[in-house]
Amino acid sequence: MDFVSDGLCDGRKLRCLTIVDDCSRECPAIEVDTSITGRRVVAVLERLAEARGLPLSITVDHGPEFEGQVLDAWAYRRGVQLNFIRPGKPVENAYIESFNGRFRDECLNEHWFRDDGTCAQAIEAWRIEYNTERPHSSWATDAGTVCAECLDEHDSRRTLVNTDHDDNAPIRSISGNTQVAAPFRSSLLELYTRSIFPKPKQEPPNRTASLALRAWRLYCVRDD
């Protein structure tokens, strides 16, 4: 989660709250306004919580909206850990920084915004296109929403244990008491297989395979 700044043609400043899922690389929301406070950040997160649930942790920098009491109290109440990067180390939140660069180059720098309404419409259209039409090379598969749909078929707060490659065999959790449906296993195995054997001109197999395994560990089925 991070902020991107821009401006309207009348000179007013524009702030964009960008949120990216590190696993699927999907962007669930971009909040746009001339000013966004900590309470506004919490409102956006609550809206996302109702639509798709909450992660175990959120990586942020040391901006005043993220360090304020409002977001801190919300995170404590919701059981979400706020991971603050070290000052001057944006590489520790590399996924959102990479996304922000694409967002600026492909959307903000391509438009001359006259008002808030026009700006919000253009940014939302770009966000939908980014999620639904753009391939993500790190997954060696389709757009971010495709990966998210597979991962969201089960509780994202649990961790999968890889057993064998029998599609009909259930997956057990670390504690051994959670059974995962075979269709969900098939979807993940397909993503993992396509990551091991990427298409030409994509990332090396070791890199994509490690990313897929990281997604298995962090976002699939973790014991509460």
CSV table of C-alpha atoms in Angstrom, one decimal, residues 1 17 19-23 28-29 40-59 70-82 151-152 154-158 218-224:
chain,number,residue,atom,x,y,z
A,1,MET,CA,0.0,0.0,0.0
A,17,LEU,CA,-3.8,5.5,-2.7
A,19,ILE,CA,-3.1,-1.1,-3.1
A,20,VAL,CA,-1.6,-4.3,-4.7
A,21,ASP,CA,-1.9,-7.9,-3.7
A,22,ASP,CA,1.7,-9.2,-3.6
A,23,CYS,CA,0.6,-12.7,-4.5
A,28,PRO,CA,-8.0,-4.2,-5.8
A,29,ALA,CA,-8.4,-0.5,-5.4
A,40,ARG,CA,-10.1,7.5,4.4
A,41,VAL,CA,-7.4,4.8,4.2
A,42,VAL,CA,-9.3,2.8,6.8
A,43,ALA,CA,-12.6,3.3,4.9
A,44,VAL,CA,-11.0,1.9,1.8
A,45,LEU,CA,-9.6,-1.1,3.6
A,46,GLU,CA,-13.0,-1.8,5.3
A,47,ARG,CA,-14.6,-1.7,1.8
A,48,LEU,CA,-12.1,-4.2,0.6
A,49,ALA,CA,-12.6,-6.4,3.7
A,50,GLU,CA,-16.2,-6.8,2.9
A,51,ALA,CA,-15.5,-7.7,-0.8
A,52,ARG,CA,-12.5,-10.0,-0.4
A,53,GLY,CA,-11.3,-10.3,3.2
A,54,LEU,CA,-8.1,-9.0,4.8
A,55,PRO,CA,-4.5,-10.2,4.6
A,56,LEU,CA,-2.4,-11.2,7.6
A,57,SER,CA,-0.1,-8.2,7.0
A,58,ILE,CA,0.1,-5.0,5.0
A,59,THR,CA,3.5,-3.4,3.9
A,70,VAL,CA,-6.4,5.8,13.2
A,71,LEU,CA,-4.8,3.1,11.0
A,72,ASP,CA,-2.9,1.6,13.9
A,73,ALA,CA,-6.1,1.2,16.0
A,74,TRP,CA,-7.9,-0.3,13.0
A,75,ALA,CA,-5.1,-2.8,12.4
A,76,TYR,CA,-5.0,-3.9,16.0
A,77,ARG,CA,-8.8,-4.3,16.1
A,78,ARG,CA,-8.8,-6.3,12.8
A,79,GLY,CA,-5.7,-8.4,13.7
A,80,VAL,CA,-3.7,-7.2,10.7
A,81,GLN,CA,0.0,-6.5,11.1
A,82,LEU,CA,1.5,-3.3,9.6
A,151,LEU,CA,-6.4,-18.5,-4.6
A,152,ASP,CA,-9.7,-17.1,-3.3
A,154,HIS,CA,-10.3,-21.2,-0.1
A,155,ASP,CA,-9.4,-19.3,3.1
A,156,SER,CA,-6.4,-17.1,2.3
A,157,ARG,CA,-5.3,-17.3,5.9
A,158,ARG,CA,-4.1,-20.9,5.7
A,218,LEU,CA,1.7,-17.3,2.2
A,219,TYR,CA,-1.7,-17.1,0.6
A,220,CYS,CA,-3.5,-20.4,0.2
A,221,VAL,CA,-4.5,-22.3,3.4
A,222,ARG,CA,-2.8,-21.1,6.7
A,223,ASP,CA,-4.1,-22.3,10.1
A,224,ASP,CA,-5.8,-19.5,12.0
